[in-house]
Amino acid sequence: KGFAPSEPDLDLLDVPALFVEKLRIRNVEVWSKHFPEQTVTYAAKLRLAAEKAGARIINVQFDEAPFDLSSSDRAKRKLCIEATKKWMDIATACGATSLRANVGGKPNEEFDLASTADSFRQLAEYGGKIGVKILVENHGGHSGKAENLAAIVRAVDSQSCRSLPDFGNVPADFTTEQRVAFLNQMLS
């Protein structure tokens, strides 16, 4: 609040070059919210911009609605799966080999591993065909519990479904020991 940038907005197509020039970072992760056009055509332009800069897009963080892959409503879950597949295609066009999708769910809802794993299994099967891994991150909802994240990956049991532990998404009030235990649990 009250922040006024001193420079103009940065176009996503300019980000890879900026990362290489200013930060010497060549592996770039992008966020779905930054895409001005959510199309394969735009993603191909981003891939070319990255290649021209000597960089590559390695992962897409997908946060567009709908994103409740844990929904108990089969029709809602199907919509989420289809939306995620669309973004997996966008990730492929970017040159990324992975896409992170949110698990969904609310903290007070019961976690249904079977439904959630079924969603991620379908996405892993699709990803295996197009060369994009689906990643499960501790990013709110049911994935906020480390044991759920690990259970999803184990239940899907596919090289095309992996975890993306986010060290910043561990509860803020955790001690160092609790953080280490949380992260270990996600990786077990």
CSV table of C-alpha atoms in Angstrom, one decimal:
chain,number,residue,atom,x,y,z
A,1,LYS,CA,0.0,0.0,0.0
A,2,GLY,CA,1.3,3.4,-1.0
A,3,PHE,CA,4.1,1.9,-3.1
A,4,ALA,CA,4.8,3.7,-6.4
A,5,PRO,CA,7.3,2.0,-8.7
A,6,SER,CA,10.0,4.3,-10.0
A,7,GLU,CA,10.3,2.4,-13.2
A,8,PRO,CA,7.7,1.3,-15.8
A,9,ASP,CA,6.2,-2.2,-15.6
A,10,LEU,CA,8.3,-5.0,-16.9
A,11,ASP,CA,6.9,-7.1,-19.7
A,12,LEU,CA,7.2,-10.8,-19.1
A,13,LEU,CA,9.0,-11.2,-22.4
A,14,ASP,CA,11.7,-9.0,-21.1
A,15,VAL,CA,12.2,-10.9,-17.8
A,16,PRO,CA,14.6,-13.6,-19.0
A,17,ALA,CA,17.0,-11.0,-20.4
A,18,LEU,CA,16.8,-9.0,-17.3
A,19,PHE,CA,17.5,-12.0,-15.1
A,20,VAL,CA,20.6,-12.9,-17.3
A,21,GLU,CA,21.9,-9.4,-17.5
A,22,LYS,CA,21.3,-8.1,-13.9
A,23,LEU,CA,21.3,-11.3,-11.9
A,24,ARG,CA,23.2,-13.8,-14.0
A,25,ILE,CA,20.3,-16.2,-13.6
A,26,ARG,CA,19.6,-18.4,-16.6
A,27,ASN,CA,16.9,-20.8,-15.2
A,28,VAL,CA,13.7,-18.9,-14.9
A,29,GLU,CA,10.5,-19.8,-13.2
A,30,VAL,CA,7.4,-17.9,-14.2
A,31,TRP,CA,3.9,-17.4,-12.6
A,32,SER,CA,0.7,-17.8,-14.5
A,33,LYS,CA,-0.6,-14.5,-13.1
A,34,HIS,CA,2.2,-12.7,-15.1
A,35,PHE,CA,1.0,-13.9,-18.5
A,36,PRO,CA,-0.8,-11.1,-20.3
A,37,GLU,CA,-2.1,-13.7,-22.7
A,38,GLN,CA,-2.8,-17.2,-21.4
A,39,THR,CA,-2.1,-18.9,-24.7
A,40,VAL,CA,0.3,-21.4,-26.2
A,41,THR,CA,1.2,-18.7,-28.8
A,42,TYR,CA,2.3,-16.3,-26.2
A,43,ALA,CA,4.2,-19.0,-24.3
A,44,ALA,CA,6.1,-19.8,-27.5
A,45,LYS,CA,7.1,-16.1,-27.7
A,46,LEU,CA,8.3,-16.3,-24.1
A,47,ARG,CA,10.4,-19.4,-24.9
A,48,LEU,CA,12.0,-17.5,-27.9
A,49,ALA,CA,12.7,-14.5,-25.7
A,50,ALA,CA,14.4,-16.7,-23.1
A,51,GLU,CA,16.5,-18.5,-25.7
A,52,LYS,CA,17.6,-15.2,-27.2
A,53,ALA,CA,18.7,-14.1,-23.8
A,54,GLY,CA,20.6,-17.3,-23.1
A,55,ALA,CA,18.1,-18.5,-20.5
A,56,ARG,CA,15.3,-21.1,-20.3
A,57,ILE,CA,12.0,-21.3,-18.6
A,58,ILE,CA,12.2,-24.3,-16.2
A,59,ASN,CA,8.8,-24.2,-14.4
A,60,VAL,CA,5.4,-22.5,-14.4
A,61,GLN,CA,3.6,-21.8,-11.2
A,62,PHE,CA,-0.1,-22.2,-12.0
A,63,ASP,CA,-2.5,-20.2,-9.8
A,64,GLU,CA,-5.5,-19.6,-12.1
A,65,ALA,CA,-9.0,-20.5,-11.1
A,66,PRO,CA,-10.4,-23.2,-10.9
A,67,PHE,CA,-7.7,-24.9,-8.9
A,68,ASP,CA,-9.3,-27.3,-6.4
A,69,LEU,CA,-7.9,-30.6,-7.5
A,70,SER,CA,-9.1,-32.0,-4.2
A,71,SER,CA,-12.8,-31.1,-4.6
A,72,SER,CA,-15.2,-33.7,-3.5
A,73,ASP,CA,-17.4,-32.6,-6.5
A,74,ARG,CA,-16.3,-34.7,-9.5
A,75,ALA,CA,-17.5,-32.2,-12.0
A,76,LYS,CA,-15.5,-29.4,-10.3
A,77,ARG,CA,-12.4,-31.6,-10.2
A,78,LYS,CA,-12.8,-32.4,-13.9
A,79,LEU,CA,-12.8,-28.6,-14.7
A,80,CYS,CA,-9.7,-28.2,-12.6
A,81,ILE,CA,-7.9,-31.0,-14.4
A,82,GLU,CA,-8.8,-29.6,-17.8
A,83,ALA,CA,-7.6,-26.1,-16.8
A,84,THR,CA,-4.4,-27.6,-15.5
A,85,LYS,CA,-3.8,-29.5,-18.7
A,86,LYS,CA,-4.2,-26.3,-20.6
A,87,TRP,CA,-1.5,-24.8,-18.5
A,88,MET,CA,0.7,-27.9,-19.0
A,89,ASP,CA,0.4,-27.2,-22.7
A,90,ILE,CA,1.5,-23.6,-22.0
A,91,ALA,CA,4.4,-24.8,-19.9
A,92,THR,CA,5.5,-27.1,-22.8
A,93,ALA,CA,5.4,-24.1,-25.2
A,94,CYS,CA,7.5,-22.1,-22.8
A,95,GLY,CA,10.1,-24.9,-22.8
A,96,ALA,CA,9.4,-25.7,-19.2
A,97,THR,CA,9.6,-29.3,-18.0
A,98,SER,CA,7.3,-28.8,-15.0
A,99,LEU,CA,4.2,-27.1,-13.8
A,100,ARG,CA,3.1,-26.6,-10.2
A,101,ALA,CA,-0.6,-26.9,-9.6
A,102,ASN,CA,-2.3,-26.2,-6.3
A,103,VAL,CA,-3.9,-29.1,-4.5
A,104,GLY,CA,-6.9,-27.0,-3.2
A,105,GLY,CA,-9.1,-27.7,-0.3
A,106,LYS,CA,-9.9,-25.7,2.8
A,107,PRO,CA,-8.1,-26.2,6.1
A,108,ASN,CA,-11.4,-27.3,7.8
A,109,GLU,CA,-12.4,-29.8,5.1
A,110,GLU,CA,-11.5,-33.5,5.3
A,111,PHE,CA,-8.6,-34.4,3.0
A,112,ASP,CA,-9.7,-37.1,0.5
A,113,LEU,CA,-6.4,-38.6,-0.7
A,114,ALA,CA,-8.1,-40.9,-3.3
A,115,SER,CA,-9.8,-38.0,-5.2
A,116,THR,CA,-6.8,-35.8,-5.0
A,117,ALA,CA,-4.4,-38.6,-6.1
A,118,ASP,CA,-6.8,-39.4,-9.0
A,119,SER,CA,-6.5,-35.7,-10.2
A,120,PHE,CA,-2.8,-35.7,-10.0
A,121,ARG,CA,-2.6,-39.2,-11.6
A,122,GLN,CA,-4.5,-37.9,-14.6
A,123,LEU,CA,-2.2,-34.9,-14.8
A,124,ALA,CA,0.9,-37.1,-14.5
A,125,GLU,CA,-0.4,-39.3,-17.3
A,126,TYR,CA,-1.0,-36.3,-19.5
A,127,GLY,CA,2.4,-34.8,-18.5
A,128,GLY,CA,4.2,-38.0,-19.4
A,129,LYS,CA,2.8,-37.7,-22.9
A,130,ILE,CA,3.9,-34.1,-23.4
A,131,GLY,CA,7.1,-34.0,-21.3
A,132,VAL,CA,5.9,-31.9,-18.4
A,133,LYS,CA,6.0,-33.1,-14.8
A,134,ILE,CA,3.2,-32.0,-12.5
A,135,LEU,CA,4.5,-30.7,-9.2
A,136,VAL,CA,2.7,-30.7,-5.8
A,137,GLU,CA,3.8,-27.9,-3.5
A,138,ASN,CA,3.1,-27.0,0.1
A,139,HIS,CA,1.0,-24.0,-1.1
A,140,GLY,CA,-2.1,-23.8,1.1
A,141,GLY,CA,-5.2,-25.9,1.3
A,142,HIS,CA,-4.7,-29.6,1.9
A,143,SER,CA,-1.0,-29.3,0.8
A,144,GLY,CA,-0.3,-27.2,3.9
A,145,LYS,CA,0.1,-30.5,5.8
A,146,ALA,CA,3.4,-32.1,4.9
A,147,GLU,CA,2.0,-35.6,5.3
A,148,ASN,CA,-0.7,-34.8,2.6
A,149,LEU,CA,1.9,-33.6,0.2
A,150,ALA,CA,4.0,-36.8,0.6
A,151,ALA,CA,0.9,-39.0,0.4
A,152,ILE,CA,-0.2,-37.5,-2.9
A,153,VAL,CA,3.2,-38.1,-4.5
A,154,ARG,CA,3.4,-41.7,-3.1
A,155,ALA,CA,-0.2,-42.5,-4.2
A,156,VAL,CA,0.3,-41.2,-7.8
A,157,ASP,CA,3.6,-43.2,-8.0
A,158,SER,CA,4.8,-41.7,-11.3
A,159,GLN,CA,8.0,-40.1,-12.5
A,160,SER,CA,5.7,-37.4,-13.9
A,161,CYS,CA,4.4,-36.3,-10.5
A,162,ARG,CA,6.9,-34.9,-7.9
A,163,SER,CA,6.9,-32.6,-4.9
A,164,LEU,CA,8.1,-29.0,-4.9
A,165,PRO,CA,8.9,-28.2,-1.2
A,166,ASP,CA,8.7,-24.5,-0.6
A,167,PHE,CA,10.9,-23.5,2.3
A,168,GLY,CA,9.0,-20.2,2.5
A,169,ASN,CA,5.6,-21.9,2.9
A,170,VAL,CA,6.4,-23.5,6.2
A,171,PRO,CA,4.2,-22.0,9.0
A,172,ALA,CA,5.8,-18.8,10.2
A,173,ASP,CA,5.5,-19.7,13.9
A,174,PHE,CA,7.5,-22.9,13.5
A,175,THR,CA,10.9,-23.2,15.2
A,176,THR,CA,13.9,-24.3,13.2
A,177,GLU,CA,13.5,-27.9,14.4
A,178,GLN,CA,9.8,-27.9,13.4
A,179,ARG,CA,10.7,-26.5,10.0
A,180,VAL,CA,13.2,-29.2,9.4
A,181,ALA,CA,10.8,-31.9,10.6
A,182,PHE,CA,8.0,-30.4,8.3
A,183,LEU,CA,10.3,-30.5,5.3
A,184,ASN,CA,11.6,-34.0,6.1
A,185,GLN,CA,8.1,-35.2,6.3
A,186,MET,CA,7.3,-33.7,2.8
A,187,LEU,CA,10.2,-35.6,1.4
A,188,SER,CA,9.6,-38.9,3.0
